[in-house]
Every structure is written in structure tokens, then in C-alpha cells.
Coordinates of C-alpha atoms in Angstrom, one line a residue:
Chain A
X1 CA 0.0 0.0 0.0
X2 CA 1.3 3.5 -0.9
X3 CA 1.6 5.8 2.0
X4 CA 0.6 9.5 1.4
X5 CA 3.4 12.0 2.1
X6 CA 1.7 13.5 5.3
X7 CA 1.2 10.0 6.8
X8 CA 4.8 9.1 6.0
X9 CA 6.0 12.2 7.9
X10 CA 3.8 11.5 10.9
X11 CA 4.9 7.8 11.0
X12 CA 8.6 8.9 10.8
X13 CA 8.0 11.2 13.8
X14 CA 6.4 8.5 15.8
X15 CA 9.7 7.3 17.3
X16 CA 11.8 8.9 20.1
X17 CA 15.1 7.9 18.4
X18 CA 14.1 9.5 15.1
X19 CA 13.0 12.6 16.9
X20 CA 16.3 12.7 18.8
X21 CA 18.2 12.4 15.4
X22 CA 16.2 15.4 14.1
X23 CA 17.0 17.4 17.2
X24 CA 20.7 16.7 16.7
X25 CA 20.5 17.6 13.0
X26 CA 18.8 20.9 13.9
X27 CA 22.2 22.0 15.2
X28 CA 23.9 21.2 11.9
X29 CA 24.6 18.4 9.4
X30 CA 26.7 15.5 10.6
X31 CA 27.8 11.9 9.8
X32 CA 26.0 8.7 10.6
X33 CA 28.8 7.7 13.0
X34 CA 28.4 10.9 15.0
X35 CA 24.6 10.5 14.9
X36 CA 24.8 7.0 16.3
X37 CA 27.3 7.8 19.1
X38 CA 24.8 8.9 21.8
X39 CA 22.5 5.9 21.2
X40 CA 23.1 2.3 22.4
X41 CA 22.3 1.1 18.9
X42 CA 24.0 -0.8 16.0
X43 CA 25.0 1.0 12.8
X44 CA 22.3 -0.8 10.8
X45 CA 19.6 0.1 13.3
X46 CA 20.5 3.8 13.0
X47 CA 20.7 3.4 9.2
X48 CA 17.2 2.0 9.2
X49 CA 15.9 5.0 11.2
X50 CA 17.7 7.4 8.8
X51 CA 16.1 5.7 5.8
X52 CA 12.6 6.2 7.3
X53 CA 13.4 9.9 7.9
X54 CA 14.9 10.2 4.4
X55 CA 11.9 8.5 2.7
X56 CA 9.6 10.9 4.5
X57 CA 11.6 13.9 3.2
X58 CA 12.6 15.0 6.7
X59 CA 16.4 14.6 6.0
X60 CA 18.6 14.4 3.0
X61 CA 22.0 12.7 2.6
X62 CA 25.1 14.2 1.0
X63 CA 26.6 12.5 -2.1
X64 CA 30.3 12.4 -1.2
X65 CA 31.1 8.6 -1.2
X66 CA 32.9 8.4 2.2
X67 CA 31.4 11.3 4.1
X68 CA 27.6 11.3 3.4
X69 CA 26.4 13.9 5.9
X70 CA 22.8 13.9 7.0
X71 CA 20.9 17.2 6.8
X72 CA 17.6 18.2 8.3
X73 CA 15.0 19.5 5.8
X74 CA 12.9 21.8 8.0
X75 CA 10.5 22.7 5.2
X76 CA 9.2 19.1 5.3
X77 CA 8.0 19.8 8.8
X78 CA 6.2 22.9 7.6
X79 CA 3.4 20.8 5.9
X80 CA 2.9 18.9 9.3
X81 CA 2.8 22.3 11.0
X82 CA 0.2 23.5 8.5
X83 CA -2.0 20.5 9.2
X84 CA -1.9 21.1 12.9
X85 CA -2.5 24.8 12.3
X86 CA -6.1 23.9 11.2
X87 CA -6.8 22.7 14.8
X88 CA -4.9 25.5 16.6
X89 CA -8.0 27.7 16.8
X90 CA -9.9 24.9 18.6
X91 CA -7.6 24.9 21.7
X92 CA -7.1 28.7 21.4
X93 CA -10.9 29.1 21.4
X94 CA -11.1 26.8 24.4
X95 CA -8.5 29.0 26.3
X96 CA -10.5 32.2 25.3
X97 CA -13.7 30.7 26.7
X98 CA -11.8 29.8 29.9
X99 CA -10.5 33.4 30.2
X100 CA -14.0 34.8 29.6
X101 CA -15.4 32.5 32.3
X102 CA -12.7 33.6 34.8
X103 CA -13.4 37.3 34.0
X104 CA -17.1 36.7 34.5
X105 CA -16.6 35.1 37.9
X106 CA -14.1 37.7 38.9
X107 CA -16.6 40.5 38.0
X108 CA -19.3 38.7 39.8
X109 CA -17.2 38.4 43.0
X110 CA -16.3 42.1 42.8
X111 CA -20.0 43.1 42.5
X112 CA -21.0 40.8 45.4
X113 CA -18.2 42.3 47.6
X114 CA -19.4 45.8 46.7
X115 CA -23.0 45.0 47.5
X116 CA -22.0 43.4 50.8
X117 CA -20.2 46.6 51.7
X118 CA -23.6 48.5 51.9
X119 CA -25.5 50.9 49.6
X120 CA -23.6 54.1 50.3
X121 CA -24.3 56.9 47.9
X122 CA -27.8 55.7 46.9
Chain B
X1 CA 7.2 -2.1 24.4
X2 CA 5.6 1.0 26.0
X3 CA 5.0 3.8 23.5
X4 CA 5.7 7.3 24.8
X5 CA 2.7 9.7 24.6
X6 CA 4.2 11.9 21.8
X7 CA 5.0 8.9 19.7
X8 CA 1.5 7.5 20.2
X9 CA 0.1 10.8 19.0
X10 CA 2.3 10.9 15.9
X11 CA 1.5 7.3 15.1
X12 CA -2.3 7.9 15.5
X13 CA -2.0 10.9 13.0
X14 CA -0.1 8.7 10.4
X15 CA -3.3 7.5 8.7
X16 CA -5.6 9.5 6.3
X17 CA -8.8 7.9 7.7
X18 CA -7.9 8.8 11.3
X19 CA -7.1 12.4 10.2
X20 CA -10.4 12.5 8.3
X21 CA -12.2 11.4 11.5
X22 CA -10.5 14.2 13.5
X23 CA -11.5 16.7 10.8
X24 CA -15.1 15.6 11.1
X25 CA -14.9 15.8 14.9
X26 CA -13.6 19.3 14.7
X27 CA -17.1 20.3 13.6
X28 CA -18.6 18.7 16.8
X29 CA -19.1 15.4 18.6
X30 CA -20.9 12.6 16.8
X31 CA -21.7 8.9 16.9
X32 CA -19.6 6.0 15.5
X33 CA -22.3 5.3 12.9
X34 CA -22.2 8.9 11.6
X35 CA -18.4 8.9 11.6
X36 CA -18.3 5.6 9.6
X37 CA -20.9 6.8 7.0
X38 CA -18.5 8.6 4.5
X39 CA -16.0 5.7 4.6
X40 CA -16.2 2.5 2.7
X41 CA -15.3 0.6 5.9
X42 CA -16.8 -1.9 8.2
X43 CA -17.9 -0.8 11.7
X44 CA -15.1 -2.9 13.4
X45 CA -12.5 -1.2 11.1
X46 CA -13.7 2.3 12.2
X47 CA -13.8 1.2 15.8
X48 CA -10.2 0.1 15.5
X49 CA -9.2 3.5 14.2
X50 CA -11.2 5.2 17.1
X51 CA -9.4 3.0 19.6
X52 CA -6.0 4.2 18.3
X53 CA -7.1 7.9 18.5
X54 CA -8.6 7.3 22.0
X55 CA -5.4 5.6 23.3
X56 CA -3.4 8.6 22.0
X57 CA -5.7 10.9 23.9
X58 CA -6.8 12.7 20.7
X59 CA -10.5 11.8 21.2
X60 CA -12.7 10.7 24.1
X61 CA -15.9 8.7 24.1
X62 CA -19.2 9.6 26.0
X63 CA -20.4 7.2 28.7
X64 CA -24.1 6.9 27.7
X65 CA -24.6 3.2 27.0
X66 CA -26.4 3.5 23.6
X67 CA -25.2 6.8 22.3
X68 CA -21.4 7.0 23.0
X69 CA -20.5 10.1 21.1
X70 CA -16.9 10.7 20.0
X71 CA -15.3 14.0 20.9
X72 CA -12.1 15.7 19.7
X73 CA -9.6 16.7 22.4
X74 CA -7.8 19.5 20.7
X75 CA -5.4 20.1 23.7
X76 CA -3.8 16.7 22.9
X77 CA -2.7 18.2 19.6
X78 CA -1.1 21.1 21.4
X79 CA 1.8 19.0 22.6
X80 CA 2.4 17.9 19.0
X81 CA 2.3 21.6 18.0
X82 CA 4.8 22.5 20.7
X83 CA 7.2 19.9 19.5
X84 CA 7.0 21.3 15.9
X85 CA 7.3 24.8 17.3
X86 CA 10.9 24.0 18.2
X87 CA 11.7 23.6 14.5
X88 CA 9.6 26.5 13.2
X89 CA 12.5 29.0 13.6
X90 CA 14.5 26.8 11.2
X91 CA 12.3 27.3 8.2
X92 CA 11.5 30.8 9.2
X93 CA 15.3 31.6 9.3
X94 CA 15.6 29.9 5.9
X95 CA 12.9 32.3 4.5
X96 CA 14.6 35.2 6.2
X97 CA 17.9 34.3 4.6
X98 CA 16.2 33.9 1.2
X99 CA 14.7 37.4 1.6
X100 CA 18.1 38.9 2.6
X101 CA 19.6 37.3 -0.5
X102 CA 16.9 38.7 -2.8
X103 CA 17.4 42.2 -1.3
X104 CA 21.2 41.9 -1.8
X105 CA 20.9 40.9 -5.5
X106 CA 18.2 43.6 -6.1
X107 CA 20.5 46.3 -4.5
X108 CA 23.4 45.0 -6.6
X109 CA 21.4 45.2 -9.8
X110 CA 20.3 48.7 -8.9
X111 CA 24.0 49.8 -8.3
X112 CA 25.1 48.2 -11.6
X113 CA 22.4 49.9 -13.5
X114 CA 23.3 53.3 -11.9
X115 CA 27.0 52.7 -12.7
X116 CA 26.2 51.7 -16.3
X117 CA 24.4 55.1 -16.7
X118 CA 27.6 57.0 -16.4
X119 CA 29.5 58.9 -13.7
X120 CA 27.5 62.1 -13.7
X121 CA 28.0 64.4 -10.7
X122 CA 31.5 63.1 -9.9

């Protein structure tokens, strides 16, 4: 079955090691050896993760035969960000409603306090 | 193997049917039957997708025995958005650099045009 590009990106991100690799590459391009160093993982295991990231378009590999540096492709994450952006207003609206509610109960508490203090001036 | 919460969310989003279910639920809560209607899928197949979304915290189910409406939990997507937010500056910086580059070549073209026009005033 063919995977659509957005699903491939989400699937690639669904792994803590792959996300850690992206975090390292956000600092700059590097070799597979250097990428593998902080993980208790075999070279082939890391290569497998890199292939998933590469297939999803999240990283690219250099072409120099010996030194094939990995590079983050941040623009590939932009399409994921755009998908989530469609939902952002939903939790923002929820926070707005919560804020409105807090303001309402604060205003109510103030009015009640004022009324409890007597009807001076009337 | 235990899946971390962020990986579970990304994995749940890595399927076009599940993303379509979330898009429908963004309009309001509804029943499984109504959710299944636009898809050429069996009830159990839809239920399986709903379980993945529920386990990832992206949706919740009502408790009424007969009518167990599904509801989107947009705040669960906020953690995904925050993860991506860490990378947003990378593509924004890239656009900024592109803009700087365009300004530089525009300024250069202007200077060259001016110089080609002769050295009047000197």
C-alpha cells in the first residue's frame, strides 16, 4: 500500500530515536557515525531510522562517497505544522472561553463584595 | 514495548482515515455510525481507528450506554504543535535568509544599472 506524504511524515516522527536524530540535525549536518554515538544502537539500526526519515523527506544525505552527511530538511516539517494549524483555533478558542469565564466570575465576585459593603451613595 | 505519549500521537496521526475522523470531529461530537458513513469501511475497522485515536488521547468517548459520542480533544494536539514549534524557527530563518539574499541581489542590480548610466556628478 502506498503511503501518502503526510502519513509518512507522521509515521517517521512516531519514534523517540528518530525525533532525537532530528533534534541533533537541527544543530547542523553530521555523519551517521556521529549521529549513532549517543545511542546504544548498532549502525544498521541507526541506518534504518535514517532511511525512514529520508523517505519521509525530513532529512537528505550528502553525495560524497565516504562522508555522506545527514541534513535536516525543516521545510518538510512545515506541511505537518500547517495540518496542525487547522486545529490550533480549537484549543485557542477553548482558552479564550476559559479566560472569559474567569473574567465573569471575577466581575461577579467584585459586584458581590461591593453589594455586601452597603449601599452608600444611593 | 511501551509507547511514549508523543510517539502514540504521531502514530495515530499517520493515517488518512484517522485524520479525516479528526477533521469531522472538529465540527462537533458525533456517533460512530455517523463517523463511519463517509468511509467504505466496516464498523469494526472504524472502531479500531477510534481506539487508536482514543489511546493517543486525541478523542474521548461519551459514557451513555447506547449513544457514545466521540469528541475531539484539541489540547492533545497542542503537545504535538509545541514539538514542531521548536523547529519552526529553522524554516523561518531559511525564509529570512532567502529574503536577505533577494534584497542583496536587487541592491546590486540597482547599483550596476546606476554605474552603467555614467559617472554624472563626480
